[in-house]
Amino acid sequence: MPDNDNAMYSNPLEDVLDGTTLADISHAGGDFDNLAANEVPESNEELWQALRDSHNALFGRRRDYRTRRDRTQAVVDGFKLQMDAIADAYMDWSLKSRDGGMGMLPEVDPDEMVLNYLPLVVVDVFSSFDKLVPMLAADKFVASGLMNLGYVPCSPYGPRVAITIRALEVYRVTHLRCPRLGIQPYVRALCDIHGKVAFRTYLSTQFSIAFDVYLATLALVERRVQKALGRDTPDWRLKNACPPCMYKLEGEPQLLIPLLTTMDGNNSLRRFGQKARVEDEGGEESTTAFVSKARKDDREVPGDYYLSRSEVDKWAKEGLEDLMKGYTSDPEWVEEEDGCSERWSNMREEITSRALSLAKYGFAVIHHLIRVLGELGDGYDIGCKFKNMVNAHPVLGPFAREHRFRSLVGAFHGHAHNRRCQLCNLATYVEGVGLEDLEECESFFSKSNALAASTRYATTFHRRQAISTYMQHTDVFDTYQGLASLLASKYKRALEVKLGARTLRETMTRLGIPNAQTFVNWLAAEKEFLAGLQHEPLEETLQMEYYQKLVNLRAAEEKLVLVRNTVAIEDPGAQQYEQNAALTRRVETQRRQALELRDNVLVAVHELEARLEVTQRWEAGCEEWSAAAVMVSNRRYQRALDKLHGLVIARLFELTKCNMSGTGYKMRKHIAKALQARSRAIKTAIEQYNNAAAALEVPREPLSWEEVVDYTFLSDFDLLRFARTDIASEGWAQPAGREAMDQYFKLLRADEEIQRLNVEIPRLVTYMRDEEAFLERQEARILREDDGEALAHQVALYRMRQGRFNDAHRVRLLQLANLEGFSGSIEPGVPINKERLVGAAVGASLRARPVPESFDRASLGDGDEDDDETEADALDAAFIVLRVTEDPAQ
């Protein structure tokens, strides 16, 4: 038997290599060519197979089918399995750091068993250093062990670099306060501070991975806190987003529109998608098909700030067939004509189609809001058209009407809508809206657009994560912080508007207006007047067309006579024969064309005479001719007015954009050039308008450049238009009458605003009392549970995060209560929703709390605060009485 198993098998290659066997191959015979073509002679097949096997055994390489396109998903999957342990470790670290804060990293307990030490490069705020980090026996994973010591790893397995929590927290908070700051500038700054290594792109990638893990940990801890508080039910955040709006009390008056919202799109935060062209079977790149170049990443942004894709897509045009099943139209609903819908209908087909395809987002948002919040009014820059779109929808329409949904137009965008639309949808004329301008989206976008610089080229997940975390931070640290200040400023504004009541009474006396009902009648009369301007009667249209054809016929006949009388003068010289022939042909062509033009116009005249049943053709100077001439002049005047109207609209919006915060220098220069061109176009349009106005039977007053550029409401243009009835004597058509009418409706809205604020202020006061007491009870309950200290600490942080602003709220409301004209109450009430009263002692009384010594009234920063010491003492005394809560000890 051989010494090894391999000796049992003969290798014919060995005999060839040692020269004992002659290989029957030669290049002259073309054997190498056969080898290249994979054609091996049958006699040498065993030899060649042995040669391949030997070569593969010595030099073979395993084919690697892996790609780096899934590396992001691999990191995500690696951390996903460890997130619960990482969250536990973070809560333990946070508990250990509650006394010293983030200023110091916790040390390892000497009683802990250390298994080994992991060499790491630790990146901190002001330094980076090498460290042997101990891995404890109690750690489930390396990542959770590092988190327990205040480090966040940059890799799920075998990390070599970790970043301290405080370095990540500094960036998180700084980025939320200055959204333009991205990861790369922050990492560059760390490199500059540390002074050890130059910036490299991979450093930003490492920081981004650690930051994602940190944010995911915070989100998971937040979900645990919400679950412990019983606030993990669907849509809980939305139902409790605004205490003054949603924390309803027993016995409060019913508001006509219980809740007001605003909605708009924002293209400034769009993301540039990274796509590549798809190649066909022939290797040619397609011009229409694209595939995303983004790496696979299945992460979803935590929270409910985003609607799911499926919820949005079911409202798309493609999904309408499924929604139409079982649909029956509502015979009671009739589309309301406001004059703006025609503008949409007259848009180019591709623009209209795109607008309708994007309507699914508006439909999805409104359906979600109505389903969760019930009856509401929504401000939208195209609220007039959107209202009809919602009502015409087979599913959303009946649902919205059932819940009395109101679609309105904001005050700023309402300037670009015609007067008839304003009378129907502008907040000034809608009962129950108050003094709300419904333009909060613009102010929010002016701040959130700072995110665009850091999210423009981000991945889908990172863009949504940045927007979601920014909005979550804004809800607490900006919106909630400013609630009392907002309520107080709105109350003061309403009182200032009400001061105009005396001026209105004097104006009514001067104009001879008997009572306030006159303004309501004027509004109805103006609506009726503007409704008559929408469409020209068919008969008038035909008469104007007939008049224009008669004018064209007269001109064509005069031209025909002129051409017929034209005689071609020929030179009898033989050398001028070609020129004479060309001249004759030119004259004959002119005669033929003039005759055809006359005949075509005559045919059109005959058709119009048949439609109008004209037995005798109109002649210049007859009654019908003169009346039609006046109507044509009026139409030319209307066209000139429409052109001027549109140019002024564009000018107003460009001026607004030019002065908007966040508009770049190049964009400002571009807009400035457009404004210069627009100004020249407006001057030309004014000249055309004045010429058309002077050609009227009763000439209109010319417009000057100063008058046009000073227009604040574009609805003023509508009163320059013609109607079939004279409105010169109508009170609502006079400037003084219109100003008085607007002032009257503003006074009505101011009364509604005060009524709403008198409802919302006690809601906020009651919410602060109930929320503070509820969180304190829940914190004590969780603390009594086994291993509940870490979770109780997170509940305490949650309580302090929002409750830190309550003292400032109370002081501002006390100042408001001392304001002359205040008619509300700052006493807490009884909430309808008893969720926050769970665990409260039955019959618990209210006890006063002392003013906290750490509270500084000067930190409010209100420029209009009175520094009088007497008022300050009174506020201190009232503050002690107001700052009350449920006493858990009783």
PDB file of C-alpha atoms in Angstrom, residues 434-643:
ATOM      1  CA  GLY A 434     -60.837  85.391  13.617  1.00  0.00           C
ATOM      2  CA  LEU A 435     -57.710  87.359  12.764  1.00  0.00           C
ATOM      3  CA  GLU A 436     -55.755  84.304  11.597  1.00  0.00           C
ATOM      4  CA  ASP A 437     -53.899  84.968   8.362  1.00  0.00           C
ATOM      5  CA  LEU A 438     -53.502  81.200   7.690  1.00  0.00           C
ATOM      6  CA  GLU A 439     -49.969  81.775   6.393  1.00  0.00           C
ATOM      7  CA  GLU A 440     -47.955  80.001   9.103  1.00  0.00           C
ATOM      8  CA  CYS A 441     -46.342  77.739   6.505  1.00  0.00           C
ATOM      9  CA  GLU A 442     -44.385  80.648   5.069  1.00  0.00           C
ATOM     10  CA  SER A 443     -42.844  81.568   8.414  1.00  0.00           C
ATOM     11  CA  PHE A 444     -42.061  77.919   9.159  1.00  0.00           C
ATOM     12  CA  PHE A 445     -40.475  77.362   5.743  1.00  0.00           C
ATOM     13  CA  SER A 446     -38.311  80.455   6.191  1.00  0.00           C
ATOM     14  CA  LYS A 447     -36.663  78.613   9.095  1.00  0.00           C
ATOM     15  CA  SER A 448     -36.811  75.007   7.926  1.00  0.00           C
ATOM     16  CA  ASN A 449     -35.342  75.861   4.508  1.00  0.00           C
ATOM     17  CA  ALA A 450     -32.001  76.158   6.263  1.00  0.00           C
ATOM     18  CA  LEU A 451     -32.027  72.343   6.177  1.00  0.00           C
ATOM     19  CA  ALA A 452     -31.783  72.388   2.384  1.00  0.00           C
ATOM     20  CA  ALA A 453     -28.012  72.894   2.374  1.00  0.00           C
ATOM     21  CA  SER A 454     -27.380  69.720   4.386  1.00  0.00           C
ATOM     22  CA  THR A 455     -30.115  67.534   2.846  1.00  0.00           C
ATOM     23  CA  ARG A 456     -29.964  68.415  -0.850  1.00  0.00           C
ATOM     24  CA  TYR A 457     -27.748  65.463  -1.757  1.00  0.00           C
ATOM     25  CA  ALA A 458     -28.504  63.247   1.251  1.00  0.00           C
ATOM     26  CA  THR A 459     -30.063  59.814   0.972  1.00  0.00           C
ATOM     27  CA  THR A 460     -33.813  59.433   1.297  1.00  0.00           C
ATOM     28  CA  PHE A 461     -33.522  58.173   4.855  1.00  0.00           C
ATOM     29  CA  HIS A 462     -31.084  60.851   6.007  1.00  0.00           C
ATOM     30  CA  ARG A 463     -33.177  63.620   4.493  1.00  0.00           C
ATOM     31  CA  ARG A 464     -36.334  62.428   6.211  1.00  0.00           C
ATOM     32  CA  GLN A 465     -34.441  61.850   9.448  1.00  0.00           C
ATOM     33  CA  ALA A 466     -33.119  65.422   9.399  1.00  0.00           C
ATOM     34  CA  ILE A 467     -36.561  66.897   8.705  1.00  0.00           C
ATOM     35  CA  SER A 468     -38.292  64.721  11.308  1.00  0.00           C
ATOM     36  CA  THR A 469     -35.793  65.476  14.096  1.00  0.00           C
ATOM     37  CA  TYR A 470     -35.899  69.179  13.248  1.00  0.00           C
ATOM     38  CA  MET A 471     -39.689  69.293  13.453  1.00  0.00           C
ATOM     39  CA  GLN A 472     -39.694  67.308  16.707  1.00  0.00           C
ATOM     40  CA  HIS A 473     -37.195  69.744  18.214  1.00  0.00           C
ATOM     41  CA  THR A 474     -39.146  72.752  16.910  1.00  0.00           C
ATOM     42  CA  ASP A 475     -42.409  71.477  18.400  1.00  0.00           C
ATOM     43  CA  VAL A 476     -40.921  71.484  21.907  1.00  0.00           C
ATOM     44  CA  PHE A 477     -38.217  74.133  21.985  1.00  0.00           C
ATOM     45  CA  ASP A 478     -39.782  76.729  19.695  1.00  0.00           C
ATOM     46  CA  THR A 479     -43.512  76.139  19.296  1.00  0.00           C
ATOM     47  CA  TYR A 480     -44.353  75.156  22.864  1.00  0.00           C
ATOM     48  CA  GLN A 481     -41.943  77.721  24.275  1.00  0.00           C
ATOM     49  CA  GLY A 482     -43.709  80.490  22.386  1.00  0.00           C
ATOM     50  CA  LEU A 483     -47.317  79.471  23.089  1.00  0.00           C
ATOM     51  CA  ALA A 484     -48.063  81.997  25.847  1.00  0.00           C
ATOM     52  CA  SER A 485     -46.236  84.741  23.982  1.00  0.00           C
ATOM     53  CA  LEU A 486     -48.249  83.940  20.852  1.00  0.00           C
ATOM     54  CA  LEU A 487     -51.563  83.997  22.699  1.00  0.00           C
ATOM     55  CA  ALA A 488     -50.674  87.286  24.390  1.00  0.00           C
ATOM     56  CA  SER A 489     -49.576  88.982  21.159  1.00  0.00           C
ATOM     57  CA  LYS A 490     -52.730  87.828  19.353  1.00  0.00           C
ATOM     58  CA  TYR A 491     -54.870  89.142  22.201  1.00  0.00           C
ATOM     59  CA  LYS A 492     -53.125  92.517  22.060  1.00  0.00           C
ATOM     60  CA  ARG A 493     -53.554  92.674  18.303  1.00  0.00           C
ATOM     61  CA  ALA A 494     -57.287  91.940  18.590  1.00  0.00           C
ATOM     62  CA  LEU A 495     -57.662  94.716  21.174  1.00  0.00           C
ATOM     63  CA  GLU A 496     -55.824  97.122  18.878  1.00  0.00           C
ATOM     64  CA  VAL A 497     -58.198  96.293  16.024  1.00  0.00           C
ATOM     65  CA  LYS A 498     -61.175  96.870  18.299  1.00  0.00           C
ATOM     66  CA  LEU A 499     -59.896 100.384  18.983  1.00  0.00           C
ATOM     67  CA  GLY A 500     -60.960 101.188  15.421  1.00  0.00           C
ATOM     68  CA  ALA A 501     -64.648 100.820  16.319  1.00  0.00           C
ATOM     69  CA  ARG A 502     -64.923 104.519  17.146  1.00  0.00           C
ATOM     70  CA  THR A 503     -63.339 105.499  13.855  1.00  0.00           C
ATOM     71  CA  LEU A 504     -65.765 103.215  12.025  1.00  0.00           C
ATOM     72  CA  ARG A 505     -68.771 104.834  13.696  1.00  0.00           C
ATOM     73  CA  GLU A 506     -67.529 108.279  12.650  1.00  0.00           C
ATOM     74  CA  THR A 507     -67.014 107.050   9.085  1.00  0.00           C
ATOM     75  CA  MET A 508     -70.499 105.570   8.992  1.00  0.00           C
ATOM     76  CA  THR A 509     -71.957 108.897  10.111  1.00  0.00           C
ATOM     77  CA  ARG A 510     -69.971 110.799   7.499  1.00  0.00           C
ATOM     78  CA  LEU A 511     -71.014 108.426   4.693  1.00  0.00           C
ATOM     79  CA  GLY A 512     -74.627 108.239   5.824  1.00  0.00           C
ATOM     80  CA  ILE A 513     -74.532 104.504   6.545  1.00  0.00           C
ATOM     81  CA  PRO A 514     -77.501 103.745   8.834  1.00  0.00           C
ATOM     82  CA  ASN A 515     -76.321 100.491  10.478  1.00  0.00           C
ATOM     83  CA  ALA A 516     -73.846  97.637  10.252  1.00  0.00           C
ATOM     84  CA  GLN A 517     -76.252  95.508   8.198  1.00  0.00           C
ATOM     85  CA  THR A 518     -75.455  97.810   5.293  1.00  0.00           C
ATOM     86  CA  PHE A 519     -71.969  96.338   5.054  1.00  0.00           C
ATOM     87  CA  VAL A 520     -73.403  92.828   4.870  1.00  0.00           C
ATOM     88  CA  ASN A 521     -75.720  93.958   2.082  1.00  0.00           C
ATOM     89  CA  TRP A 522     -72.819  95.609   0.280  1.00  0.00           C
ATOM     90  CA  LEU A 523     -70.831  92.379   0.406  1.00  0.00           C
ATOM     91  CA  ALA A 524     -73.734  90.440  -1.137  1.00  0.00           C
ATOM     92  CA  ALA A 525     -74.201  93.141  -3.797  1.00  0.00           C
ATOM     93  CA  GLU A 526     -70.514  93.050  -4.704  1.00  0.00           C
ATOM     94  CA  LYS A 527     -70.653  89.263  -5.064  1.00  0.00           C
ATOM     95  CA  GLU A 528     -73.628  89.568  -7.372  1.00  0.00           C
ATOM     96  CA  PHE A 529     -71.914  92.265  -9.414  1.00  0.00           C
ATOM     97  CA  LEU A 530     -68.699  90.254  -9.835  1.00  0.00           C
ATOM     98  CA  ALA A 531     -70.699  87.159 -10.767  1.00  0.00           C
ATOM     99  CA  GLY A 532     -72.114  89.104 -13.699  1.00  0.00           C
ATOM    100  CA  LEU A 533     -68.604  89.840 -14.966  1.00  0.00           C
ATOM    101  CA  GLN A 534     -67.591  86.223 -15.332  1.00  0.00           C
ATOM    102  CA  HIS A 535     -69.119  85.458 -18.708  1.00  0.00           C
ATOM    103  CA  GLU A 536     -70.279  87.583 -21.603  1.00  0.00           C
ATOM    104  CA  PRO A 537     -73.763  86.756 -22.907  1.00  0.00           C
ATOM    105  CA  LEU A 538     -73.601  84.702 -26.096  1.00  0.00           C
ATOM    106  CA  GLU A 539     -75.622  87.235 -28.044  1.00  0.00           C
ATOM    107  CA  GLU A 540     -73.271  90.068 -27.109  1.00  0.00           C
ATOM    108  CA  THR A 541     -70.297  87.943 -28.079  1.00  0.00           C
ATOM    109  CA  LEU A 542     -71.807  87.226 -31.502  1.00  0.00           C
ATOM    110  CA  GLN A 543     -72.678  90.887 -31.987  1.00  0.00           C
ATOM    111  CA  MET A 544     -69.109  91.953 -31.248  1.00  0.00           C
ATOM    112  CA  GLU A 545     -67.769  89.271 -33.561  1.00  0.00           C
ATOM    113  CA  TYR A 546     -70.219  90.356 -36.290  1.00  0.00           C
ATOM    114  CA  TYR A 547     -69.156  93.982 -35.854  1.00  0.00           C
ATOM    115  CA  GLN A 548     -65.490  93.037 -36.126  1.00  0.00           C
ATOM    116  CA  LYS A 549     -66.152  90.999 -39.285  1.00  0.00           C
ATOM    117  CA  LEU A 550     -67.984  93.965 -40.848  1.00  0.00           C
ATOM    118  CA  VAL A 551     -64.983  96.174 -40.058  1.00  0.00           C
ATOM    119  CA  ASN A 552     -62.722  93.540 -41.628  1.00  0.00           C
ATOM    120  CA  LEU A 553     -65.027  93.296 -44.652  1.00  0.00           C
ATOM    121  CA  ARG A 554     -64.923  97.045 -45.206  1.00  0.00           C
ATOM    122  CA  ALA A 555     -61.119  96.999 -44.994  1.00  0.00           C
ATOM    123  CA  ALA A 556     -60.908  94.017 -47.382  1.00  0.00           C
ATOM    124  CA  GLU A 557     -63.170  95.726 -49.940  1.00  0.00           C
ATOM    125  CA  GLU A 558     -61.176  98.930 -49.762  1.00  0.00           C
ATOM    126  CA  LYS A 559     -57.982  96.964 -50.313  1.00  0.00           C
ATOM    127  CA  LEU A 560     -59.553  95.076 -53.220  1.00  0.00           C
ATOM    128  CA  VAL A 561     -60.606  98.319 -54.920  1.00  0.00           C
ATOM    129  CA  LEU A 562     -57.133  99.736 -54.403  1.00  0.00           C
ATOM    130  CA  VAL A 563     -55.464  96.698 -55.911  1.00  0.00           C
ATOM    131  CA  ARG A 564     -57.869  96.563 -58.859  1.00  0.00           C
ATOM    132  CA  ASN A 565     -57.080 100.165 -59.700  1.00  0.00           C
ATOM    133  CA  THR A 566     -53.361  99.458 -59.591  1.00  0.00           C
ATOM    134  CA  VAL A 567     -51.869  99.551 -63.100  1.00  0.00           C
ATOM    135  CA  ALA A 568     -48.516  98.033 -63.868  1.00  0.00           C
ATOM    136  CA  ILE A 569     -46.390 100.528 -65.866  1.00  0.00           C
ATOM    137  CA  GLU A 570     -44.197  98.607 -68.283  1.00  0.00           C
ATOM    138  CA  ASP A 571     -41.051  99.704 -70.066  1.00  0.00           C
ATOM    139  CA  PRO A 572     -41.415  98.938 -73.780  1.00  0.00           C
ATOM    140  CA  GLY A 573     -37.728  98.144 -74.043  1.00  0.00           C
ATOM    141  CA  ALA A 574     -37.000  94.530 -74.961  1.00  0.00           C
ATOM    142  CA  GLN A 575     -34.309  94.317 -72.312  1.00  0.00           C
ATOM    143  CA  GLN A 576     -36.914  95.010 -69.569  1.00  0.00           C
ATOM    144  CA  TYR A 577     -39.236  92.150 -70.541  1.00  0.00           C
ATOM    145  CA  GLU A 578     -38.436  89.889 -67.541  1.00  0.00           C
ATOM    146  CA  GLN A 579     -38.903  92.730 -65.039  1.00  0.00           C
ATOM    147  CA  ASN A 580     -42.216  93.718 -66.676  1.00  0.00           C
ATOM    148  CA  ALA A 581     -43.484  90.114 -66.507  1.00  0.00           C
ATOM    149  CA  ALA A 582     -42.568  89.829 -62.804  1.00  0.00           C
ATOM    150  CA  LEU A 583     -44.331  93.117 -62.043  1.00  0.00           C
ATOM    151  CA  THR A 584     -47.472  91.916 -63.825  1.00  0.00           C
ATOM    152  CA  ARG A 585     -47.473  88.613 -61.919  1.00  0.00           C
ATOM    153  CA  ARG A 586     -47.029  90.469 -58.611  1.00  0.00           C
ATOM    154  CA  VAL A 587     -50.024  92.720 -59.301  1.00  0.00           C
ATOM    155  CA  GLU A 588     -52.182  89.778 -60.362  1.00  0.00           C
ATOM    156  CA  THR A 589     -51.230  87.884 -57.164  1.00  0.00           C
ATOM    157  CA  GLN A 590     -52.184  90.871 -55.024  1.00  0.00           C
ATOM    158  CA  ARG A 591     -55.554  91.081 -56.773  1.00  0.00           C
ATOM    159  CA  ARG A 592     -56.203  87.354 -56.285  1.00  0.00           C
ATOM    160  CA  GLN A 593     -55.250  87.454 -52.597  1.00  0.00           C
ATOM    161  CA  ALA A 594     -57.372  90.546 -51.955  1.00  0.00           C
ATOM    162  CA  LEU A 595     -60.333  88.886 -53.675  1.00  0.00           C
ATOM    163  CA  GLU A 596     -59.919  85.672 -51.647  1.00  0.00           C
ATOM    164  CA  LEU A 597     -59.656  87.663 -48.411  1.00  0.00           C
ATOM    165  CA  ARG A 598     -62.830  89.585 -49.239  1.00  0.00           C
ATOM    166  CA  ASP A 599     -64.658  86.359 -50.085  1.00  0.00           C
ATOM    167  CA  ASN A 600     -63.542  84.606 -46.879  1.00  0.00           C
ATOM    168  CA  VAL A 601     -64.627  87.507 -44.719  1.00  0.00           C
ATOM    169  CA  LEU A 602     -67.919  87.708 -46.613  1.00  0.00           C
ATOM    170  CA  VAL A 603     -68.601  84.020 -45.906  1.00  0.00           C
ATOM    171  CA  ALA A 604     -68.026  84.623 -42.187  1.00  0.00           C
ATOM    172  CA  VAL A 605     -70.353  87.649 -42.301  1.00  0.00           C
ATOM    173  CA  HIS A 606     -73.068  85.549 -43.932  1.00  0.00           C
ATOM    174  CA  GLU A 607     -72.741  82.862 -41.197  1.00  0.00           C
ATOM    175  CA  LEU A 608     -73.015  85.415 -38.392  1.00  0.00           C
ATOM    176  CA  GLU A 609     -75.990  87.119 -40.061  1.00  0.00           C
ATOM    177  CA  ALA A 610     -77.730  83.765 -40.152  1.00  0.00           C
ATOM    178  CA  ARG A 611     -77.023  83.107 -36.463  1.00  0.00           C
ATOM    179  CA  LEU A 612     -78.073  86.611 -35.408  1.00  0.00           C
ATOM    180  CA  GLU A 613     -81.040  86.601 -37.817  1.00  0.00           C
ATOM    181  CA  VAL A 614     -79.926  89.926 -39.319  1.00  0.00           C
ATOM    182  CA  THR A 615     -82.218  90.836 -42.227  1.00  0.00           C
ATOM    183  CA  GLN A 616     -80.421  94.032 -43.149  1.00  0.00           C
ATOM    184  CA  ARG A 617     -76.662  94.354 -42.915  1.00  0.00           C
ATOM    185  CA  TRP A 618     -75.401  96.861 -40.386  1.00  0.00           C
ATOM    186  CA  GLU A 619     -73.974 100.061 -41.731  1.00  0.00           C
ATOM    187  CA  ALA A 620     -71.604 102.483 -40.068  1.00  0.00           C
ATOM    188  CA  GLY A 621     -73.583 104.945 -37.954  1.00  0.00           C
ATOM    189  CA  CYS A 622     -76.630 102.762 -37.362  1.00  0.00           C
ATOM    190  CA  GLU A 623     -77.758 102.028 -33.805  1.00  0.00           C
ATOM    191  CA  GLU A 624     -76.598  98.414 -33.765  1.00  0.00           C
ATOM    192  CA  TRP A 625     -73.214  99.361 -35.229  1.00  0.00           C
ATOM    193  CA  SER A 626     -72.602 102.015 -32.565  1.00  0.00           C
ATOM    194  CA  ALA A 627     -73.633  99.728 -29.696  1.00  0.00           C
ATOM    195  CA  ALA A 628     -71.345  96.952 -30.899  1.00  0.00           C
ATOM    196  CA  ALA A 629     -68.488  99.423 -31.333  1.00  0.00           C
ATOM    197  CA  VAL A 630     -68.835 100.434 -27.677  1.00  0.00           C
ATOM    198  CA  MET A 631     -68.777  96.798 -26.554  1.00  0.00           C
ATOM    199  CA  VAL A 632     -65.639  96.106 -28.604  1.00  0.00           C
ATOM    200  CA  SER A 633     -63.916  99.135 -27.081  1.00  0.00           C
ATOM    201  CA  ASN A 634     -64.849  97.892 -23.626  1.00  0.00           C
ATOM    202  CA  ARG A 635     -63.453  94.462 -24.411  1.00  0.00           C
ATOM    203  CA  ARG A 636     -60.165  95.962 -25.593  1.00  0.00           C
ATOM    204  CA  TYR A 637     -60.065  97.907 -22.343  1.00  0.00           C
ATOM    205  CA  GLN A 638     -60.662  94.709 -20.350  1.00  0.00           C
ATOM    206  CA  ARG A 639     -57.824  92.926 -22.145  1.00  0.00           C
ATOM    207  CA  ALA A 640     -55.412  95.757 -21.359  1.00  0.00           C
ATOM    208  CA  LEU A 641     -56.531  95.680 -17.728  1.00  0.00           C
ATOM    209  CA  ASP A 642     -56.007  91.907 -17.500  1.00  0.00           C
ATOM    210  CA  LYS A 643     -52.476  92.233 -18.837  1.00  0.00           C
TER     211      LYS A 643
END
